[in-house]
mmCIF file of C-alpha atoms in Angstrom:
data_model
loop_
_atom_site.group_PDB
_atom_site.id
_atom_site.type_symbol
_atom_site.label_atom_id
_atom_site.label_comp_id
_atom_site.label_asym_id
_atom_site.label_seq_id
_atom_site.Cartn_x
_atom_site.Cartn_y
_atom_site.Cartn_z
ATOM 1 C CA MET A 1 -149.964 -77.957 -68.199
ATOM 2 C CA GLU A 2 -150.990 -80.896 -66.038
ATOM 3 C CA ILE A 3 -153.223 -79.820 -62.875
ATOM 4 C CA GLY A 4 -153.915 -82.369 -60.069
ATOM 5 C CA MET A 5 -154.623 -83.143 -56.307
ATOM 6 C CA ASP A 6 -153.038 -86.048 -53.703
ATOM 7 C CA THR A 7 -153.955 -86.160 -49.795
ATOM 8 C CA PHE A 8 -152.112 -87.790 -46.966
ATOM 9 C CA VAL A 9 -155.942 -89.218 -46.049
ATOM 10 C CA GLU A 10 -155.562 -87.674 -43.467
ATOM 11 C CA THR A 11 -157.220 -88.871 -40.019
ATOM 12 C CA THR A 12 -156.458 -86.120 -36.937
ATOM 13 C CA PRO A 13 -159.097 -84.912 -35.601
ATOM 14 C CA ASP A 14 -161.600 -81.962 -36.514
ATOM 15 C CA VAL A 15 -161.537 -78.666 -35.046
ATOM 16 C CA ARG A 16 -165.449 -78.441 -35.469
ATOM 17 C CA THR A 17 -166.451 -81.663 -33.929
ATOM 18 C CA GLY A 18 -163.804 -82.723 -31.588
ATOM 19 C CA LYS A 19 -164.207 -86.415 -33.847
ATOM 20 C CA THR A 20 -162.498 -88.202 -35.562
ATOM 21 C CA ILE A 21 -163.287 -89.938 -38.760
ATOM 22 C CA THR A 22 -162.181 -93.835 -38.366
ATOM 23 C CA HIS A 23 -159.203 -94.777 -41.500
ATOM 24 C CA ALA A 24 -161.716 -97.035 -43.166
ATOM 25 C CA GLU A 25 -164.089 -93.607 -43.918
ATOM 26 C CA ARG A 26 -161.989 -91.705 -44.533
ATOM 27 C CA LEU A 27 -159.764 -94.109 -47.190
ATOM 28 C CA ARG A 28 -163.303 -94.475 -48.858
ATOM 29 C CA GLU A 29 -163.855 -90.660 -48.781
ATOM 30 C CA VAL A 30 -160.920 -90.551 -50.773
ATOM 31 C CA VAL A 31 -161.467 -93.122 -53.873
ATOM 32 C CA GLU A 32 -164.586 -90.856 -53.733
ATOM 33 C CA GLU A 33 -162.536 -88.162 -54.332
ATOM 34 C CA ILE A 34 -160.347 -89.800 -57.303
ATOM 35 C CA VAL A 35 -163.767 -90.929 -58.737
ATOM 36 C CA LEU A 36 -164.760 -86.679 -58.806
ATOM 37 C CA ALA A 37 -160.938 -86.079 -59.980
ATOM 38 C CA ASP A 38 -161.527 -88.159 -62.816
ATOM 39 C CA LYS A 39 -165.020 -86.872 -63.549
ATOM 40 C CA VAL A 40 -163.806 -83.267 -63.721
ATOM 41 C CA GLY A 41 -161.658 -83.148 -65.545
ATOM 42 C CA LEU A 42 -158.164 -82.923 -63.606
ATOM 43 C CA ASP A 43 -155.086 -84.839 -65.005
ATOM 44 C CA ILE A 44 -152.882 -86.605 -61.789
ATOM 45 C CA PHE A 45 -154.265 -87.758 -58.086
ATOM 46 C CA GLY A 46 -151.651 -88.795 -55.586
ATOM 47 C CA VAL A 47 -151.177 -90.304 -52.356
ATOM 48 C CA GLY A 48 -148.237 -90.399 -49.820
ATOM 49 C CA GLU A 49 -146.484 -92.297 -47.815
ATOM 50 C CA HIS A 50 -147.311 -92.368 -43.392
ATOM 51 C CA HIS A 51 -147.309 -94.904 -40.923
ATOM 52 C CA ARG A 52 -148.578 -93.283 -38.426
ATOM 53 C CA LYS A 53 -152.129 -93.089 -36.751
ATOM 54 C CA GLU A 54 -153.270 -89.669 -37.888
ATOM 55 C CA PHE A 55 -153.157 -90.777 -41.411
ATOM 56 C CA GLY A 56 -154.572 -93.649 -43.700
ATOM 57 C CA ASP A 57 -152.557 -93.903 -46.277
ATOM 58 C CA SER A 58 -149.680 -96.312 -45.126
ATOM 59 C CA ALA A 59 -151.076 -99.327 -48.452
ATOM 60 C CA SER A 60 -151.318 -96.037 -51.050
ATOM 61 C CA ALA A 61 -150.748 -98.766 -53.630
ATOM 62 C CA ILE A 62 -154.492 -100.190 -52.387
ATOM 63 C CA VAL A 63 -155.927 -97.321 -52.749
ATOM 64 C CA LEU A 64 -154.592 -96.120 -55.581
ATOM 65 C CA ALA A 65 -155.683 -99.566 -56.909
ATOM 66 C CA ALA A 66 -159.105 -99.113 -55.703
ATOM 67 C CA GLY A 67 -159.199 -95.422 -58.035
ATOM 68 C CA ALA A 68 -157.446 -97.410 -60.735
ATOM 69 C CA SER A 69 -160.782 -99.428 -61.291
ATOM 70 C CA MET A 70 -163.423 -97.001 -61.381
ATOM 71 C CA THR A 71 -161.319 -94.027 -63.414
ATOM 72 C CA GLN A 72 -161.067 -93.434 -67.626
ATOM 73 C CA ASN A 73 -158.308 -90.829 -68.040
ATOM 74 C CA ILE A 74 -156.869 -89.500 -64.481
ATOM 75 C CA ARG A 75 -153.352 -91.175 -63.807
ATOM 76 C CA LEU A 76 -152.212 -92.313 -60.666
ATOM 77 C CA THR A 77 -149.203 -91.512 -58.294
ATOM 78 C CA SER A 78 -147.649 -91.797 -55.576
ATOM 79 C CA SER A 79 -147.068 -89.104 -52.909
ATOM 80 C CA VAL A 80 -144.195 -89.769 -52.387
ATOM 81 C CA THR A 81 -142.987 -93.555 -51.852
ATOM 82 C CA VAL A 82 -140.406 -94.422 -49.468
ATOM 83 C CA LEU A 83 -138.233 -95.945 -51.276
ATOM 84 C CA SER A 84 -135.518 -96.302 -48.645
ATOM 85 C CA ALA A 85 -137.784 -98.158 -46.751
ATOM 86 C CA ALA A 86 -139.544 -100.444 -49.466
ATOM 87 C CA ASP A 87 -138.388 -103.315 -51.413
ATOM 88 C CA PRO A 88 -138.065 -102.035 -54.965
ATOM 89 C CA VAL A 89 -139.140 -104.758 -56.342
ATOM 90 C CA ARG A 90 -142.438 -104.948 -54.325
ATOM 91 C CA VAL A 91 -142.942 -101.045 -55.441
ATOM 92 C CA PHE A 92 -142.794 -102.486 -58.225
ATOM 93 C CA GLN A 93 -144.743 -105.066 -59.028
ATOM 94 C CA GLU A 94 -147.848 -102.794 -57.245
ATOM 95 C CA PHE A 95 -147.507 -100.242 -59.535
ATOM 96 C CA ALA A 96 -147.525 -102.118 -62.615
ATOM 97 C CA THR A 97 -150.313 -103.966 -60.925
ATOM 98 C CA ILE A 98 -151.982 -100.077 -60.651
ATOM 99 C CA ASP A 99 -150.897 -99.520 -64.288
ATOM 100 C CA GLY A 100 -152.764 -102.796 -66.230
ATOM 101 C CA ILE A 101 -155.977 -102.643 -63.861
ATOM 102 C CA SER A 102 -155.529 -98.347 -65.614
ATOM 103 C CA ASN A 103 -155.084 -99.293 -68.522
ATOM 104 C CA GLY A 104 -151.559 -97.173 -68.057
ATOM 105 C CA ARG A 105 -151.994 -94.613 -66.167
ATOM 106 C CA ALA A 106 -149.237 -95.354 -63.120
ATOM 107 C CA GLU A 107 -146.523 -93.935 -62.014
ATOM 108 C CA ILE A 108 -144.446 -93.237 -58.687
ATOM 109 C CA ILE A 109 -143.119 -90.483 -56.859
ATOM 110 C CA VAL A 110 -139.963 -91.984 -54.888
ATOM 111 C CA GLY A 111 -138.541 -89.461 -52.420
ATOM 112 C CA ARG A 112 -136.735 -90.212 -48.835
ATOM 113 C CA GLY A 113 -139.829 -88.270 -46.445
ATOM 114 C CA SER A 114 -140.104 -85.767 -44.661
ATOM 115 C CA MET A 115 -141.141 -87.864 -41.491
ATOM 116 C CA VAL A 116 -138.835 -91.281 -40.510
ATOM 117 C CA ASP A 117 -142.335 -93.182 -38.887
ATOM 118 C CA ALA A 118 -141.505 -96.093 -41.960
ATOM 119 C CA PHE A 119 -137.672 -96.852 -40.794
ATOM 120 C CA PRO A 120 -138.305 -98.542 -37.595
ATOM 121 C CA LEU A 121 -141.225 -100.042 -38.019
ATOM 122 C CA PHE A 122 -139.469 -101.182 -41.313
ATOM 123 C CA GLY A 123 -136.097 -102.316 -39.207
ATOM 124 C CA PHE A 124 -133.884 -99.368 -41.210
ATOM 125 C CA ASP A 125 -131.744 -97.773 -39.590
ATOM 126 C CA LEU A 126 -131.356 -94.413 -39.640
ATOM 127 C CA ASN A 127 -127.570 -94.034 -40.570
ATOM 128 C CA ASP A 128 -128.221 -95.414 -43.805
ATOM 129 C CA TYR A 129 -130.572 -92.785 -44.671
ATOM 130 C CA GLU A 130 -128.949 -91.781 -47.449
ATOM 131 C CA THR A 131 -127.580 -95.208 -48.955
ATOM 132 C CA LEU A 132 -130.825 -95.918 -48.422
ATOM 133 C CA PHE A 133 -132.296 -94.082 -50.984
ATOM 134 C CA GLU A 134 -129.107 -93.809 -53.872
ATOM 135 C CA GLU A 135 -129.575 -98.209 -53.658
ATOM 136 C CA LYS A 136 -132.764 -99.029 -53.936
ATOM 137 C CA LEU A 137 -133.001 -95.941 -56.385
ATOM 138 C CA GLU A 138 -130.607 -97.765 -58.343
ATOM 139 C CA LEU A 139 -132.441 -101.402 -58.578
ATOM 140 C CA LEU A 140 -136.384 -99.919 -58.778
ATOM 141 C CA LEU A 141 -134.537 -98.164 -62.286
ATOM 142 C CA LYS A 142 -133.113 -101.410 -63.056
ATOM 143 C CA ILE A 143 -136.556 -103.635 -62.997
ATOM 144 C CA ARG A 144 -137.983 -100.733 -64.831
ATOM 145 C CA ASP A 145 -135.292 -101.714 -67.628
ATOM 146 C CA SER A 146 -135.401 -104.694 -67.799
ATOM 147 C CA GLU A 147 -138.198 -107.775 -66.772
ATOM 148 C CA LYS A 148 -134.873 -109.928 -65.584
ATOM 149 C CA VAL A 149 -132.709 -108.116 -62.778
ATOM 150 C CA THR A 150 -129.515 -109.518 -61.459
ATOM 151 C CA TRP A 151 -129.067 -107.866 -58.766
ATOM 152 C CA ARG A 152 -126.519 -107.343 -55.651
ATOM 153 C CA GLY A 153 -126.391 -104.261 -53.130
ATOM 154 C CA GLY A 154 -125.712 -103.743 -49.576
ATOM 155 C CA HIS A 155 -129.008 -103.624 -48.095
ATOM 156 C CA ARG A 156 -131.059 -106.380 -49.687
ATOM 157 C CA PRO A 157 -130.882 -109.544 -50.211
ATOM 158 C CA ALA A 158 -129.231 -110.814 -54.268
ATOM 159 C CA PHE A 159 -130.721 -112.609 -57.319
ATOM 160 C CA LYS A 160 -129.876 -113.402 -60.512
ATOM 161 C CA ASP A 161 -131.508 -113.476 -63.571
ATOM 162 C CA LEU A 162 -134.841 -113.390 -61.974
ATOM 163 C CA GLY A 163 -138.447 -111.835 -63.644
ATOM 164 C CA ILE A 164 -139.676 -108.800 -62.467
ATOM 165 C CA TYR A 165 -143.389 -109.538 -63.260
ATOM 166 C CA PRO A 166 -145.925 -107.949 -64.152
ATOM 167 C CA ARG A 167 -144.624 -105.739 -66.744
ATOM 168 C CA PRO A 168 -146.435 -102.390 -66.908
ATOM 169 C CA VAL A 169 -148.346 -101.278 -70.000
ATOM 170 C CA GLN A 170 -146.972 -97.960 -70.485
ATOM 171 C CA ASP A 171 -143.438 -98.780 -72.210
ATOM 172 C CA GLN A 172 -141.786 -96.849 -69.193
ATOM 173 C CA LEU A 173 -143.882 -96.693 -65.815
ATOM 174 C CA PRO A 174 -142.772 -93.230 -64.888
ATOM 175 C CA ILE A 175 -140.297 -92.241 -61.107
ATOM 176 C CA TRP A 176 -140.370 -89.119 -60.285
ATOM 177 C CA ILE A 177 -138.496 -87.355 -57.493
ATOM 178 C CA GLY A 178 -139.605 -85.991 -55.146
ATOM 179 C CA SER A 179 -137.444 -83.279 -53.074
ATOM 180 C CA GLY A 180 -138.646 -80.800 -50.324
ATOM 181 C CA GLY A 181 -135.614 -78.189 -52.493
ATOM 182 C CA ASN A 182 -132.265 -80.691 -50.858
ATOM 183 C CA GLN A 183 -129.654 -79.474 -53.781
ATOM 184 C CA GLU A 184 -128.422 -83.285 -54.160
ATOM 185 C CA SER A 185 -131.524 -83.967 -54.908
ATOM 186 C CA ALA A 186 -131.595 -82.050 -57.539
ATOM 187 C CA ILE A 187 -128.873 -82.922 -59.309
ATOM 188 C CA ARG A 188 -129.644 -86.701 -59.123
ATOM 189 C CA ALA A 189 -132.764 -86.147 -60.951
ATOM 190 C CA GLY A 190 -130.622 -84.114 -63.385
ATOM 191 C CA MET A 191 -127.834 -87.314 -63.577
ATOM 192 C CA LEU A 192 -130.155 -89.593 -64.265
ATOM 193 C CA GLY A 193 -132.481 -87.765 -66.021
ATOM 194 C CA LEU A 194 -135.426 -88.871 -64.202
ATOM 195 C CA PRO A 195 -138.186 -85.989 -63.799
ATOM 196 C CA PHE A 196 -138.777 -84.488 -60.233
ATOM 197 C CA VAL A 197 -141.699 -82.733 -58.124
ATOM 198 C CA LEU A 198 -141.053 -80.022 -55.451
ATOM 199 C CA ALA A 199 -142.291 -80.006 -52.480
ATOM 200 C CA ILE A 200 -143.794 -76.697 -51.805
ATOM 201 C CA ILE A 201 -145.075 -76.188 -48.761
ATOM 202 C CA GLY A 202 -144.184 -73.004 -47.536
ATOM 203 C CA GLY A 203 -141.919 -69.440 -48.580
ATOM 204 C CA SER A 204 -142.358 -67.744 -51.449
ATOM 205 C CA PRO A 205 -141.885 -70.338 -54.360
ATOM 206 C CA LEU A 206 -139.698 -67.950 -56.081
ATOM 207 C CA ARG A 207 -136.270 -69.441 -53.721
ATOM 208 C CA PHE A 208 -136.554 -72.990 -55.212
ATOM 209 C CA ALA A 209 -136.565 -71.075 -59.145
ATOM 210 C CA PRO A 210 -131.893 -71.932 -58.546
ATOM 211 C CA ILE A 211 -132.959 -75.576 -57.631
ATOM 212 C CA VAL A 212 -134.446 -76.142 -61.069
ATOM 213 C CA GLN A 213 -132.074 -74.296 -62.385
ATOM 214 C CA LEU A 214 -129.006 -77.367 -61.205
ATOM 215 C CA TYR A 215 -131.472 -80.062 -62.206
ATOM 216 C CA LYS A 216 -131.759 -78.748 -65.712
ATOM 217 C CA LYS A 217 -127.431 -78.397 -65.490
ATOM 218 C CA ALA A 218 -127.151 -81.312 -64.010
ATOM 219 C CA ALA A 219 -129.501 -83.019 -66.399
ATOM 220 C CA ALA A 220 -127.493 -81.780 -69.783
ATOM 221 C CA HIS A 221 -124.437 -82.159 -68.587
ATOM 222 C CA ALA A 222 -125.105 -86.209 -67.793
ATOM 223 C CA GLY A 223 -125.934 -85.885 -71.632
ATOM 224 C CA HIS A 224 -129.705 -84.969 -71.865
ATOM 225 C CA ASP A 225 -131.562 -82.853 -73.353
ATOM 226 C CA ALA A 226 -133.315 -80.804 -70.020
ATOM 227 C CA SER A 227 -136.096 -78.865 -72.654
ATOM 228 C CA LYS A 228 -137.944 -82.235 -72.128
ATOM 229 C CA LEU A 229 -137.578 -83.127 -68.783
ATOM 230 C CA ARG A 230 -140.213 -81.837 -66.074
ATOM 231 C CA VAL A 231 -140.857 -80.561 -63.286
ATOM 232 C CA ALA A 232 -144.188 -80.527 -61.391
ATOM 233 C CA VAL A 233 -144.713 -78.243 -57.699
ATOM 234 C CA HIS A 234 -147.369 -79.607 -55.224
ATOM 235 C CA SER A 235 -148.826 -76.959 -52.644
ATOM 236 C CA LEU A 236 -151.370 -76.771 -49.807
ATOM 237 C CA GLY A 237 -154.054 -75.564 -51.515
ATOM 238 C CA PHE A 238 -157.635 -74.831 -51.249
ATOM 239 C CA VAL A 239 -160.619 -73.388 -54.025
ATOM 240 C CA ALA A 240 -164.083 -72.448 -53.237
ATOM 241 C CA GLU A 241 -166.053 -70.087 -55.000
ATOM 242 C CA SER A 242 -165.364 -67.161 -52.930
ATOM 243 C CA THR A 243 -161.807 -65.840 -51.324
ATOM 244 C CA GLN A 244 -163.296 -65.094 -48.038
ATOM 245 C CA LEU A 245 -165.329 -69.061 -47.736
ATOM 246 C CA ALA A 246 -162.258 -70.975 -48.601
ATOM 247 C CA VAL A 247 -160.052 -68.665 -45.914
ATOM 248 C CA ASP A 248 -162.910 -69.763 -43.307
ATOM 249 C CA GLN A 249 -163.264 -73.364 -44.124
ATOM 250 C CA TYR A 250 -159.620 -73.764 -44.826
ATOM 251 C CA PHE A 251 -157.611 -72.357 -41.708
ATOM 252 C CA PRO A 252 -158.516 -74.064 -38.777
ATOM 253 C CA PRO A 253 -157.575 -77.485 -39.611
ATOM 254 C CA THR A 254 -154.868 -76.143 -41.364
ATOM 255 C CA GLN A 255 -154.339 -74.352 -38.346
ATOM 256 C CA ALA A 256 -154.789 -77.228 -36.029
ATOM 257 C CA SER A 257 -152.590 -80.121 -38.065
ATOM 258 C CA PHE A 258 -149.415 -77.640 -38.029
ATOM 259 C CA ASN A 259 -150.197 -77.112 -34.718
ATOM 260 C CA LEU A 260 -149.927 -80.682 -33.775
ATOM 261 C CA PHE A 261 -146.583 -81.350 -36.360
ATOM 262 C CA GLY A 262 -145.198 -78.347 -35.174
ATOM 263 C CA LYS A 263 -144.841 -79.690 -31.046
ATOM 264 C CA GLU A 264 -143.264 -82.522 -31.972
ATOM 265 C CA ARG A 265 -140.238 -79.807 -34.028
ATOM 266 C CA ARG A 266 -140.289 -77.778 -31.958
ATOM 267 C CA TRP A 267 -141.795 -75.232 -33.743
ATOM 268 C CA GLY A 268 -143.565 -72.118 -32.988
ATOM 269 C CA ASP A 269 -147.403 -72.441 -32.765
ATOM 270 C CA TYR A 270 -148.804 -71.593 -36.820
ATOM 271 C CA THR A 271 -150.842 -67.707 -36.342
ATOM 272 C CA ARG A 272 -153.189 -66.391 -38.929
ATOM 273 C CA ALA A 273 -150.481 -63.622 -39.908
ATOM 274 C CA GLN A 274 -148.151 -65.931 -41.065
ATOM 275 C CA PHE A 275 -150.945 -68.225 -42.765
ATOM 276 C CA ASP A 276 -152.441 -64.400 -45.421
ATOM 277 C CA ALA A 277 -148.945 -63.646 -45.936
ATOM 278 C CA GLU A 278 -148.444 -67.825 -47.376
ATOM 279 C CA ARG A 279 -151.951 -66.405 -49.167
ATOM 280 C CA THR A 280 -149.666 -63.066 -51.233
ATOM 281 C CA LEU A 281 -148.867 -63.832 -54.842
ATOM 282 C CA GLU A 282 -145.269 -65.057 -53.774
ATOM 283 C CA GLY A 283 -146.635 -66.866 -51.080
ATOM 284 C CA GLY A 284 -146.508 -70.645 -50.877
ATOM 285 C CA LEU A 285 -150.245 -71.735 -50.535
ATOM 286 C CA TYR A 286 -152.976 -71.925 -53.037
ATOM 287 C CA VAL A 287 -156.384 -70.283 -51.622
ATOM 288 C CA GLY A 288 -158.700 -68.352 -52.559
ATOM 289 C CA ASP A 289 -162.021 -67.745 -55.650
ATOM 290 C CA PRO A 290 -161.097 -70.232 -58.683
ATOM 291 C CA GLU A 291 -159.493 -67.213 -60.514
ATOM 292 C CA THR A 292 -157.138 -66.417 -57.904
ATOM 293 C CA VAL A 293 -155.808 -69.788 -56.760
ATOM 294 C CA ALA A 294 -155.319 -69.830 -61.155
ATOM 295 C CA ASN A 295 -153.434 -66.707 -61.538
ATOM 296 C CA LYS A 296 -151.774 -67.915 -58.414
ATOM 297 C CA ILE A 297 -150.541 -70.901 -60.455
ATOM 298 C CA ILE A 298 -149.622 -69.326 -63.675
ATOM 299 C CA TYR A 299 -147.486 -66.676 -61.111
ATOM 300 C CA MET A 300 -145.761 -69.417 -60.648
ATOM 301 C CA HIS A 301 -145.314 -70.924 -63.793
ATOM 302 C CA LYS A 302 -143.690 -68.666 -65.695
ATOM 303 C CA LYS A 303 -141.356 -67.265 -62.779
ATOM 304 C CA LEU A 304 -140.592 -71.791 -62.216
ATOM 305 C CA GLY A 305 -141.612 -73.043 -65.780
ATOM 306 C CA PHE A 306 -142.956 -76.105 -63.868
ATOM 307 C CA THR A 307 -145.376 -78.033 -66.059
ATOM 308 C CA ARG A 308 -147.521 -79.976 -63.531
ATOM 309 C CA PHE A 309 -148.767 -78.452 -60.312
ATOM 310 C CA MET A 310 -150.204 -80.939 -57.697
ATOM 311 C CA MET A 311 -152.501 -79.036 -54.659
ATOM 312 C CA HIS A 312 -152.840 -80.922 -51.259
ATOM 313 C CA MET A 313 -155.662 -80.694 -50.127
ATOM 314 C CA PRO A 314 -156.836 -81.760 -46.974
ATOM 315 C CA VAL A 315 -154.129 -80.252 -44.481
ATOM 316 C CA GLY A 316 -156.276 -81.694 -41.285
ATOM 317 C CA THR A 317 -159.463 -83.138 -41.636
ATOM 318 C CA MET A 318 -162.085 -81.478 -43.076
ATOM 319 C CA PRO A 319 -165.749 -82.407 -43.584
ATOM 320 C CA HIS A 320 -165.742 -84.591 -47.171
ATOM 321 C CA GLU A 321 -168.195 -82.869 -49.261
ATOM 322 C CA GLU A 322 -166.154 -79.375 -48.662
ATOM 323 C CA VAL A 323 -162.900 -81.511 -50.128
ATOM 324 C CA MET A 324 -165.356 -82.999 -53.077
ATOM 325 C CA ARG A 325 -166.734 -78.754 -54.150
ATOM 326 C CA ALA A 326 -162.562 -78.021 -53.755
ATOM 327 C CA ILE A 327 -161.752 -80.403 -56.415
ATOM 328 C CA GLU A 328 -165.018 -79.876 -58.525
ATOM 329 C CA LEU A 329 -163.627 -76.348 -58.344
ATOM 330 C CA LEU A 330 -160.471 -77.311 -59.374
ATOM 331 C CA GLY A 331 -161.150 -79.415 -62.041
ATOM 332 C CA THR A 332 -163.789 -77.476 -63.710
ATOM 333 C CA GLU A 333 -162.888 -73.494 -62.896
ATOM 334 C CA VAL A 334 -158.883 -72.992 -62.209
ATOM 335 C CA ALA A 335 -157.877 -75.689 -64.155
ATOM 336 C CA PRO A 336 -159.145 -75.075 -67.871
ATOM 337 C CA ARG A 337 -158.000 -71.435 -66.902
ATOM 338 C CA VAL A 338 -154.111 -72.417 -65.736
ATOM 339 C CA ARG A 339 -154.015 -74.134 -69.180
ATOM 340 C CA GLU A 340 -155.727 -71.432 -71.701
ATOM 341 C CA GLU A 341 -154.145 -68.129 -70.532
ATOM 342 C CA ILE A 342 -151.005 -71.582 -70.294
ATOM 343 C CA ALA A 343 -151.266 -72.446 -74.046
ATOM 344 C CA ARG A 344 -151.670 -68.557 -74.598
ATOM 345 C CA TRP A 345 -148.591 -67.294 -72.995
ATOM 346 C CA GLU A 346 -146.768 -70.081 -74.374
ATOM 347 C CA ALA A 347 -147.031 -69.481 -78.063
ATOM 348 C CA GLU A 348 -146.797 -65.676 -77.753
ATOM 349 C CA GLN A 349 -143.176 -66.746 -76.275
ATOM 350 C CA THR A 350 -143.109 -69.001 -79.376
ATOM 351 C CA GLY A 351 -144.183 -66.774 -81.794
#
């Protein structure tokens, strides 16, 4: 069982001070967070991709490379790379470079993106949303599997028998498919035999059980050993010494962020009642003291069967010292509890 976290390098106004952190300052903070996550024993750290002023993660590979040079064990991944609006050759080169700097700790999570800001910025038509992703994923996998590639498609210039360098340290650079629960994404990941990440950011995670089963069924149908395929969950959360402190620190910036982006999507205001409902055992938020958060991860693992949990934090701007303390607690108190209990439980299941 792997435990980690990811961030979107948020640069929204601080609800306590009204000030907005600069992209440069927040980027430096995130590198410190990666270093601490490695120090306290977390397994994975991810950086997202957005192209708007509220986030500083437009070049996630560079942030991860900075962290790679200062860490020893933690794996480093995009979360997610918006592949539809990217060049698969460049994506592979960037993450193979991170793999070299980190000596084999890079991964890529690819997706279509829940925000579409990358499409007009890089000159892509949203009408090609599906075909862009399918074609570019096909090319990325060809590059992963072969040093020299011949390619012809509808959205990128063709090339013949060209080498793609550098090659990664790992025999095969891990490529995951990220999804918000779309059935077609689950089927695609299963058919390709790729590991699968579910972004569960609201509502009961248990409603995603049929998606996990669909993924495994598609994998088995395509001839893959579904028992060996990995499923990860990305969910929102925060850890503090007490549940009350976690709530007091985490709710105000989360509410402000949800309301900011909710206006664009015509959602209603995010209320404290909604927040508290999501904090229950079967809700989508993992917020509380280490025991509460660990117990919820363990419960959801038993129900969904995921083998990696990535806590997204913060949502909205929070004081750096509070995020650093949450990382410390996630690594030193939550993760050991989860690993020990799941190992015990799995031994009972097999023995």
